[in-house]
JSON list of C-alpha atoms in Angstrom, two decimals:
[
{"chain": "V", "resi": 8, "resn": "UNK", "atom": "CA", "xyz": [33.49, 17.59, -4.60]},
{"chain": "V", "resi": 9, "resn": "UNK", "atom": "CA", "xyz": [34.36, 17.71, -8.22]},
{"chain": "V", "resi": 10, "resn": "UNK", "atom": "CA", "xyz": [32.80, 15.10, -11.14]},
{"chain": "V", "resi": 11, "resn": "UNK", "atom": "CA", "xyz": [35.31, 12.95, -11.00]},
{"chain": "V", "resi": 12, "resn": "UNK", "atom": "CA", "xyz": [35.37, 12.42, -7.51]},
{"chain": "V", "resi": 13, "resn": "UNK", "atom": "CA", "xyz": [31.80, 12.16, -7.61]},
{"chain": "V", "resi": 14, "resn": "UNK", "atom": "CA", "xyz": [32.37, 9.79, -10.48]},
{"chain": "V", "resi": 15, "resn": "UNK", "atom": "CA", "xyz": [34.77, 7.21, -8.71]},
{"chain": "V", "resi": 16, "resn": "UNK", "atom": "CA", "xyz": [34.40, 4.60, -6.35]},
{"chain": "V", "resi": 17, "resn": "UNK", "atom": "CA", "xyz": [35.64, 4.51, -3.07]},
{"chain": "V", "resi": 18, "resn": "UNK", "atom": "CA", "xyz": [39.48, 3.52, -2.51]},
{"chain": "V", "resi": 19, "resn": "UNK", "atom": "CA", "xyz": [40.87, 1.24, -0.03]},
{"chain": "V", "resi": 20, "resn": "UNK", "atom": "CA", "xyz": [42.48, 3.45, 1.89]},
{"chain": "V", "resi": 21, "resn": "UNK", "atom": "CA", "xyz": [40.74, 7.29, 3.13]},
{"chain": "V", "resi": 22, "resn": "UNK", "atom": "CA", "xyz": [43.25, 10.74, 1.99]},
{"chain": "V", "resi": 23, "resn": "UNK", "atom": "CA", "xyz": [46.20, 10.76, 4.11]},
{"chain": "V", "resi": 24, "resn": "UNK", "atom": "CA", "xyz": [47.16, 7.27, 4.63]},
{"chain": "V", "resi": 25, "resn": "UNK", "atom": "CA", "xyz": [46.69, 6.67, 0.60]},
{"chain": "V", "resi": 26, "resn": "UNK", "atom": "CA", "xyz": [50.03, 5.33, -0.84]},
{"chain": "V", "resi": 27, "resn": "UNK", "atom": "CA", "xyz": [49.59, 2.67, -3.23]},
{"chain": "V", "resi": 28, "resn": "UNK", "atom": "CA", "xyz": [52.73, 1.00, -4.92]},
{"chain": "V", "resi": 29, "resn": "UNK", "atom": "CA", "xyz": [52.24, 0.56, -8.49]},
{"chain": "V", "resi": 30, "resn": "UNK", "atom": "CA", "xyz": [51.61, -3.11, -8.33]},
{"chain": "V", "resi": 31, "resn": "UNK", "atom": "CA", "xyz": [48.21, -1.86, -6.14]},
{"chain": "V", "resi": 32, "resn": "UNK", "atom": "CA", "xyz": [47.40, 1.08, -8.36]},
{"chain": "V", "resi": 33, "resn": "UNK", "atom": "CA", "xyz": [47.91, -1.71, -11.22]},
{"chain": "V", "resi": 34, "resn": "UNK", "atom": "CA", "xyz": [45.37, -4.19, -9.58]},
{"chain": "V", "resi": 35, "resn": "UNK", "atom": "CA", "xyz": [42.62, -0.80, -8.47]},
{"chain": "V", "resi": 36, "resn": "UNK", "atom": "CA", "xyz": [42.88, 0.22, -12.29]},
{"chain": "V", "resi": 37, "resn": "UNK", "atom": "CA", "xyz": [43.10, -2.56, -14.06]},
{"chain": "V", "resi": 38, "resn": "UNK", "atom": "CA", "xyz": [46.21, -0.99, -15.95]},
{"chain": "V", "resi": 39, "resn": "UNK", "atom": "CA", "xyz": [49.81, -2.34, -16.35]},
{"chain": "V", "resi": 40, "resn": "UNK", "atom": "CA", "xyz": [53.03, -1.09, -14.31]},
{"chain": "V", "resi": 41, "resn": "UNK", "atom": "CA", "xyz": [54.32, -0.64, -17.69]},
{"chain": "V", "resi": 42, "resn": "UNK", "atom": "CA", "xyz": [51.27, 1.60, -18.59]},
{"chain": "V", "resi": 43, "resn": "UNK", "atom": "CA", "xyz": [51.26, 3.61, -15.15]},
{"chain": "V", "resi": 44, "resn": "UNK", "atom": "CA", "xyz": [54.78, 4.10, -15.83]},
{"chain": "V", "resi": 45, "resn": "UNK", "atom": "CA", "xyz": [54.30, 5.09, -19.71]},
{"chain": "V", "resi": 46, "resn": "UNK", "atom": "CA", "xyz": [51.66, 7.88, -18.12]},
{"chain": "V", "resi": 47, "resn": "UNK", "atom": "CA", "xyz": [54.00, 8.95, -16.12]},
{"chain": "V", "resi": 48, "resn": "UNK", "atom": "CA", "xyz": [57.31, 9.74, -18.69]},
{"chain": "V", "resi": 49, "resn": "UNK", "atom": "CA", "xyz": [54.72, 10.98, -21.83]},
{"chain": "V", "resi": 50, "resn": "UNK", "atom": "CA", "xyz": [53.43, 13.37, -19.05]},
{"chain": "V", "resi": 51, "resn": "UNK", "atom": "CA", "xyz": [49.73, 11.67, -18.65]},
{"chain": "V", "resi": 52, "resn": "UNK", "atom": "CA", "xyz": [50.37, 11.56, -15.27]},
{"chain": "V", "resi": 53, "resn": "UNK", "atom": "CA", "xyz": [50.92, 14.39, -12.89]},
{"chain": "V", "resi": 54, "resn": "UNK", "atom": "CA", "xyz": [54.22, 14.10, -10.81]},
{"chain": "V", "resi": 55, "resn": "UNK", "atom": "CA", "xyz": [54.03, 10.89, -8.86]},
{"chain": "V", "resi": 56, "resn": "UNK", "atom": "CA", "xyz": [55.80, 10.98, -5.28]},
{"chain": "V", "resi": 57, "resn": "UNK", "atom": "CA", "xyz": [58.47, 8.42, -4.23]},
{"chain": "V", "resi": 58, "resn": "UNK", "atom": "CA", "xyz": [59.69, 6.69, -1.29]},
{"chain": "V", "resi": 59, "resn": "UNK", "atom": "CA", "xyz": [63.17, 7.05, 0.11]},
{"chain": "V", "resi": 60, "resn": "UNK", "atom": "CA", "xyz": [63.79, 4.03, -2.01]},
{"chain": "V", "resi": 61, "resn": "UNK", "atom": "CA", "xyz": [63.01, 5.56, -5.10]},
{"chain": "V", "resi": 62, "resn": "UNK", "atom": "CA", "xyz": [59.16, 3.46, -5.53]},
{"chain": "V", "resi": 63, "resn": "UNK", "atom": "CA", "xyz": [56.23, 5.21, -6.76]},
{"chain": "V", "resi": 64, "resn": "UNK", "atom": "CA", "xyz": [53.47, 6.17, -3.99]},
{"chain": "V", "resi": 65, "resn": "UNK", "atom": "CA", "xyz": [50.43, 7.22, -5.64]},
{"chain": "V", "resi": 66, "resn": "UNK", "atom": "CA", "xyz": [47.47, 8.36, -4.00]},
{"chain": "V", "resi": 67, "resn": "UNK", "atom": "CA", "xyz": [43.48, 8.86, -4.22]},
{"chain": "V", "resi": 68, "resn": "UNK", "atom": "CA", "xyz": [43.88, 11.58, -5.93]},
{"chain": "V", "resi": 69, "resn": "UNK", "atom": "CA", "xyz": [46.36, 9.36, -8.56]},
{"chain": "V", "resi": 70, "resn": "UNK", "atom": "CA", "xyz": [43.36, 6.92, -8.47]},
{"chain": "V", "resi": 71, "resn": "UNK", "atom": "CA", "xyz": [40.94, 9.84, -9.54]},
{"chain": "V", "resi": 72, "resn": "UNK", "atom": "CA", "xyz": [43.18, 11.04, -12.23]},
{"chain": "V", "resi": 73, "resn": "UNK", "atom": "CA", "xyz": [43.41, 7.61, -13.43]},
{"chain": "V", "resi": 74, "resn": "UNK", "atom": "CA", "xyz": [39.62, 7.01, -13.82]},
{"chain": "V", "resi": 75, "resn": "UNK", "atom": "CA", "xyz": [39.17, 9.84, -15.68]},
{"chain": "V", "resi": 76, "resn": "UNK", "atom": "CA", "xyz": [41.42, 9.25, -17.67]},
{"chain": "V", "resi": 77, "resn": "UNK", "atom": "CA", "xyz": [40.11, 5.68, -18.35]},
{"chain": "V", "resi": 78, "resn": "UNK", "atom": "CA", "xyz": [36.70, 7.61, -19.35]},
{"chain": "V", "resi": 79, "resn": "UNK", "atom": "CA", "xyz": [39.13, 9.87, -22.14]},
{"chain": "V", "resi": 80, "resn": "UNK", "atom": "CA", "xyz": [40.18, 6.42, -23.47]},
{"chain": "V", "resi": 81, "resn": "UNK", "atom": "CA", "xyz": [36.66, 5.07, -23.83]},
{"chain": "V", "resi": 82, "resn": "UNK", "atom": "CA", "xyz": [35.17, 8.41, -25.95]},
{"chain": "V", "resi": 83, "resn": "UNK", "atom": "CA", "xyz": [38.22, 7.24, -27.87]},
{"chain": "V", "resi": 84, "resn": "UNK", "atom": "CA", "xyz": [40.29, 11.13, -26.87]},
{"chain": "V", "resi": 85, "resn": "UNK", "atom": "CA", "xyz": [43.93, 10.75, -28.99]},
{"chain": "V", "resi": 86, "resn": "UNK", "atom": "CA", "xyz": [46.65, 10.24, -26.28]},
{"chain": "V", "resi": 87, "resn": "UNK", "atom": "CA", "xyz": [47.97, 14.02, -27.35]},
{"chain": "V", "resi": 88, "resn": "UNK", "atom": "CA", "xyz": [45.50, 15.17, -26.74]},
{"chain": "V", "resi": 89, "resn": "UNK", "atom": "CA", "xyz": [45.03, 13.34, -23.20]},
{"chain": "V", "resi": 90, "resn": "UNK", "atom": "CA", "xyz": [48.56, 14.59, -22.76]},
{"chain": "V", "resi": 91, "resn": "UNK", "atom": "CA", "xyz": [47.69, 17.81, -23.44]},
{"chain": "V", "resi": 92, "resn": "UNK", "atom": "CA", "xyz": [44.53, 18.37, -21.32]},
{"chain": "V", "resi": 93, "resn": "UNK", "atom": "CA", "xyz": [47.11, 17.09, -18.66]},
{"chain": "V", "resi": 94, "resn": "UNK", "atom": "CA", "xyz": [49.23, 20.09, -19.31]},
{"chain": "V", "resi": 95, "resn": "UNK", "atom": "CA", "xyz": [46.93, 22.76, -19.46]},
{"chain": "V", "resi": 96, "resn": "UNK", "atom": "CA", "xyz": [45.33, 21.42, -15.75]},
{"chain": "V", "resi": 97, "resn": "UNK", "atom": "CA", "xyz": [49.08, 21.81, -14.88]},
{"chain": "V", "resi": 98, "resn": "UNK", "atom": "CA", "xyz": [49.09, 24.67, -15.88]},
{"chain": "V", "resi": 99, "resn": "UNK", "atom": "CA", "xyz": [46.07, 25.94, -13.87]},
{"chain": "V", "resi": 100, "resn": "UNK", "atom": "CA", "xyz": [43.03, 27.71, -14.09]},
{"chain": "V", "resi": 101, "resn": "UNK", "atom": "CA", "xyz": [43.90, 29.98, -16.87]},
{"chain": "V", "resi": 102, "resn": "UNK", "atom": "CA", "xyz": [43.53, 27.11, -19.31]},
{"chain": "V", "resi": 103, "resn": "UNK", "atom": "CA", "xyz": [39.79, 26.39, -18.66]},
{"chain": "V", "resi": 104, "resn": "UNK", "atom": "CA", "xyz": [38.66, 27.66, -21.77]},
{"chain": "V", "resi": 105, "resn": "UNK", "atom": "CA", "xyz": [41.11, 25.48, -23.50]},
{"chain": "V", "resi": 106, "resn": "UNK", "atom": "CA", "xyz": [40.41, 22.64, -21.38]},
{"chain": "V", "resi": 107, "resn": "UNK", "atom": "CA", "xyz": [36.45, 23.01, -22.25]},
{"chain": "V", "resi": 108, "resn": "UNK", "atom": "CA", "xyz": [37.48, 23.34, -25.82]},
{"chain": "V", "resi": 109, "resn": "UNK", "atom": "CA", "xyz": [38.74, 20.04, -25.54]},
{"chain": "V", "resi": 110, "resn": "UNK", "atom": "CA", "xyz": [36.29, 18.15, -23.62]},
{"chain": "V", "resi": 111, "resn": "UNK", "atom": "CA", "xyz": [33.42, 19.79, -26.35]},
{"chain": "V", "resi": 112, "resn": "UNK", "atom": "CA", "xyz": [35.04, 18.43, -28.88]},
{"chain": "V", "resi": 113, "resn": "UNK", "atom": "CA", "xyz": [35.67, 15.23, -27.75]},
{"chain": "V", "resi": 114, "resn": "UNK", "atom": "CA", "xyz": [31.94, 15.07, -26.75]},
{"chain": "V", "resi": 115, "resn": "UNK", "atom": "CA", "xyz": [31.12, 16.11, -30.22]},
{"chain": "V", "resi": 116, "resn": "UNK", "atom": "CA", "xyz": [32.66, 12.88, -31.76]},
{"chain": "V", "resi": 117, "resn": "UNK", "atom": "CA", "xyz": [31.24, 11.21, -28.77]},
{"chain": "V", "resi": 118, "resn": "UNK", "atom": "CA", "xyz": [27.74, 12.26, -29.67]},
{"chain": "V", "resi": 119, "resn": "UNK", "atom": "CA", "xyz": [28.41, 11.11, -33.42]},
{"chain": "V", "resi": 120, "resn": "UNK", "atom": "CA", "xyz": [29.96, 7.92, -32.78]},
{"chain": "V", "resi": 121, "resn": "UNK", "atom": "CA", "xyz": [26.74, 7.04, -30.88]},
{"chain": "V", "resi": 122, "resn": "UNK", "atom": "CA", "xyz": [24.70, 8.20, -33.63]},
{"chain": "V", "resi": 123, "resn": "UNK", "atom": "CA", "xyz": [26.80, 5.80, -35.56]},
{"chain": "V", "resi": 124, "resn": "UNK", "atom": "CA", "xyz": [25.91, 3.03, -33.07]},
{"chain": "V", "resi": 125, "resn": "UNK", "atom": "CA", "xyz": [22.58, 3.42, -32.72]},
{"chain": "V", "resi": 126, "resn": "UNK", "atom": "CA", "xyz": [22.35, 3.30, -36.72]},
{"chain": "V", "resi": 127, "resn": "UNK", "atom": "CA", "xyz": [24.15, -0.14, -36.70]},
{"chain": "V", "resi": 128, "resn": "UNK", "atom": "CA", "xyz": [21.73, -1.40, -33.96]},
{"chain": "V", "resi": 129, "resn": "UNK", "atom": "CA", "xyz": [18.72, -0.86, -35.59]},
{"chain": "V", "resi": 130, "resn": "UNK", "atom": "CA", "xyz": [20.29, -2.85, -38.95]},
{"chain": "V", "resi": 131, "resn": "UNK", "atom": "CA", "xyz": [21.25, -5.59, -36.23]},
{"chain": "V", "resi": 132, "resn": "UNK", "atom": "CA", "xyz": [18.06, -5.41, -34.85]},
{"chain": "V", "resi": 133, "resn": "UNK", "atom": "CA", "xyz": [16.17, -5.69, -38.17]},
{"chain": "V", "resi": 134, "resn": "UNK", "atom": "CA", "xyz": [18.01, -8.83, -39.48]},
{"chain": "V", "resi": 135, "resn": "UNK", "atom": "CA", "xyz": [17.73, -10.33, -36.02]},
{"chain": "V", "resi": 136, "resn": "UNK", "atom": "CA", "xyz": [13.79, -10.36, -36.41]},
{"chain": "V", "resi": 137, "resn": "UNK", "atom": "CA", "xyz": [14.31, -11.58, -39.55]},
{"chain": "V", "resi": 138, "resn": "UNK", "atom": "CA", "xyz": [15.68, -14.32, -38.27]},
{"chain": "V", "resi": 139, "resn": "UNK", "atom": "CA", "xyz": [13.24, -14.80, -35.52]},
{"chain": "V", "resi": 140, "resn": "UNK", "atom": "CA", "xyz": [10.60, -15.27, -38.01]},
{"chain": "V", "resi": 141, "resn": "UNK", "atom": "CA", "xyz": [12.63, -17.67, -40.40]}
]
């Protein structure tokens, strides 16, 4: 089982009978359809399958995706370079260093913007005693 399916809640449906129109995959992730379908054509998302009809299907594996990718967003990750951690996992398992590279780096900032935080919570912290005391 890999982090991020270690990482994710349990969907609706188990592998195998998992095909969620976008309106579902919309309502599990929070997202648009517009967004889901923005993914898709920058190259965010990894092929989606269709229906005969031509309608998305995704599936748990979609879902997965999607969280992490959620988790990118939060540490605040560019979308090229989202986009391009997508590409090098497409590419396969040649690209791990790069795809390390990546992640490092975006911990890095991660690690400093914390830093950052915890700074501006001791000031709040400070004039909220003061306060307290007034």
């Amino acid at each position: 089982m890999s982090v991020i399916e270690s990482t994710t809640p349990t969907h609706p449906r188990p592998d195998g009978q998992d095909r969620y129109t976008i309106s579902e995959v919309a309502a599990w992730t929070g997202l648009t359809a517009h967004t889901l379908r923005w993914y898709e054509r920058i190259g965010l998302m990894p092929h989606v399958d269709r229906s005969h009809t031509g309608q998305r299907r995704f599936t748990n594996r979609d879902l997965r995706w999607l969280a992490f990718v959620g988790k990118l967003r939060l540490t605040g990750m560019p979308v090229a370079s989202m986009v391009r951690y997508a590409e090098l996992v497409r590419e396969g398992d040649h690209t791990f260093a790069e795809r390390r590279e990546l992640l490092e780096t975006t911990r890095r900032d991660v690690v400093s913007r914390m830093a950052e935080l915890q700074d501006t919570l001791a000031v709040l912290d400070i004039k909220i005693s003061h306060y307290g005391e007034a």
